[in-house]
Coordinates of C-alpha atoms in Angstrom, one line a residue:
X1 CA -0.1 0.1 -0.1
X2 CA 1.5 3.4 -1.2
X3 CA 0.2 5.9 1.6
X4 CA 1.1 9.4 0.9
X5 CA 3.4 11.6 3.3
X6 CA 0.6 14.5 2.9
X7 CA -3.0 14.5 3.3
X8 CA -4.9 17.9 2.2
X9 CA -7.1 19.2 5.6
X10 CA -9.2 22.2 6.1
X11 CA -8.5 22.1 9.7
X12 CA -8.3 25.3 11.3
X13 CA -5.5 24.7 13.4
X14 CA -3.5 23.4 10.8
X15 CA -3.9 26.3 8.7
X16 CA -2.9 28.6 11.4
X17 CA 0.2 26.2 12.2
X18 CA 1.1 26.8 8.7
X19 CA 0.9 30.4 8.9
X20 CA 3.1 30.6 11.8
X21 CA 5.8 28.6 10.4
X22 CA 5.5 30.5 7.0
X23 CA 6.2 33.8 9.4
X24 CA 9.2 31.9 11.3
X25 CA 7.0 32.2 14.4
X26 CA 7.7 36.2 14.4
X27 CA 5.5 39.2 14.1
X28 CA 5.1 40.0 10.5
X29 CA 2.5 43.0 10.6
X30 CA -0.6 43.2 8.7
X31 CA 1.0 43.3 5.0
X32 CA 3.3 40.2 6.0
X33 CA 0.5 38.2 7.3
X34 CA -1.2 38.9 3.8
X35 CA 1.7 38.3 1.9
X36 CA 2.2 34.7 4.0
X37 CA -1.2 33.8 3.5
X38 CA -1.2 34.3 -0.6
X39 CA 1.8 32.3 -0.3
X40 CA 0.3 29.5 1.4
X41 CA -2.7 29.8 -0.6
X42 CA -0.4 29.6 -4.0
X43 CA 1.3 26.4 -2.5
X44 CA -1.8 24.6 -1.7
X45 CA -3.1 25.5 -5.4
X46 CA -0.5 23.8 -6.8
X47 CA -0.5 21.0 -4.6
X48 CA -4.1 20.2 -5.5
X49 CA -3.2 20.6 -9.4
X50 CA -0.6 18.0 -9.0
X51 CA -2.8 15.5 -7.1
X52 CA -5.8 16.0 -9.4
X53 CA -3.3 15.5 -12.6
X54 CA -1.9 12.4 -11.0
X55 CA 1.5 14.0 -11.5
X56 CA 2.9 14.2 -8.1
X57 CA 5.1 11.8 -6.0
X58 CA 4.3 13.3 -3.0
X59 CA 0.4 14.3 -3.1
X60 CA -2.6 12.2 -3.9
X61 CA -6.5 12.6 -3.8
X62 CA -8.2 11.3 -1.0
X63 CA -9.8 8.1 -2.0
X64 CA -13.3 9.4 -2.0
X65 CA -12.2 12.1 -4.7
X66 CA -10.2 10.0 -6.9
X67 CA -13.3 10.0 -9.5
X68 CA -11.9 13.9 -10.0
X69 CA -8.5 13.0 -11.1
X70 CA -7.3 13.8 -14.7
X71 CA -4.6 11.4 -15.1
X72 CA -4.1 12.1 -19.0
X73 CA -4.2 16.1 -19.3
X74 CA -0.8 16.4 -20.5

C-alpha cells in the first residue's frame, strides 16, 4: 500500500500552524501576514493541481475524490 506523506485538510489549527511556520513564528505585521497567506494559498493550489493531475510523487487525492483525477491531461 502506497500511503502519501501529506493529506490535505482544512483544519483551522493546521492552517494556523502553516501560517506561523511561514512567518517564522515572528510577528510580520498586517501586510506581512497577508503576503504569507497568499504564499500558502499559491502552494496549496499547486499541490492540489498536482494531485488532480496524478503527476505528484508526494501528493494524491483522498480515495473519495479519486473520481475527479485527470490523469491524461498532458
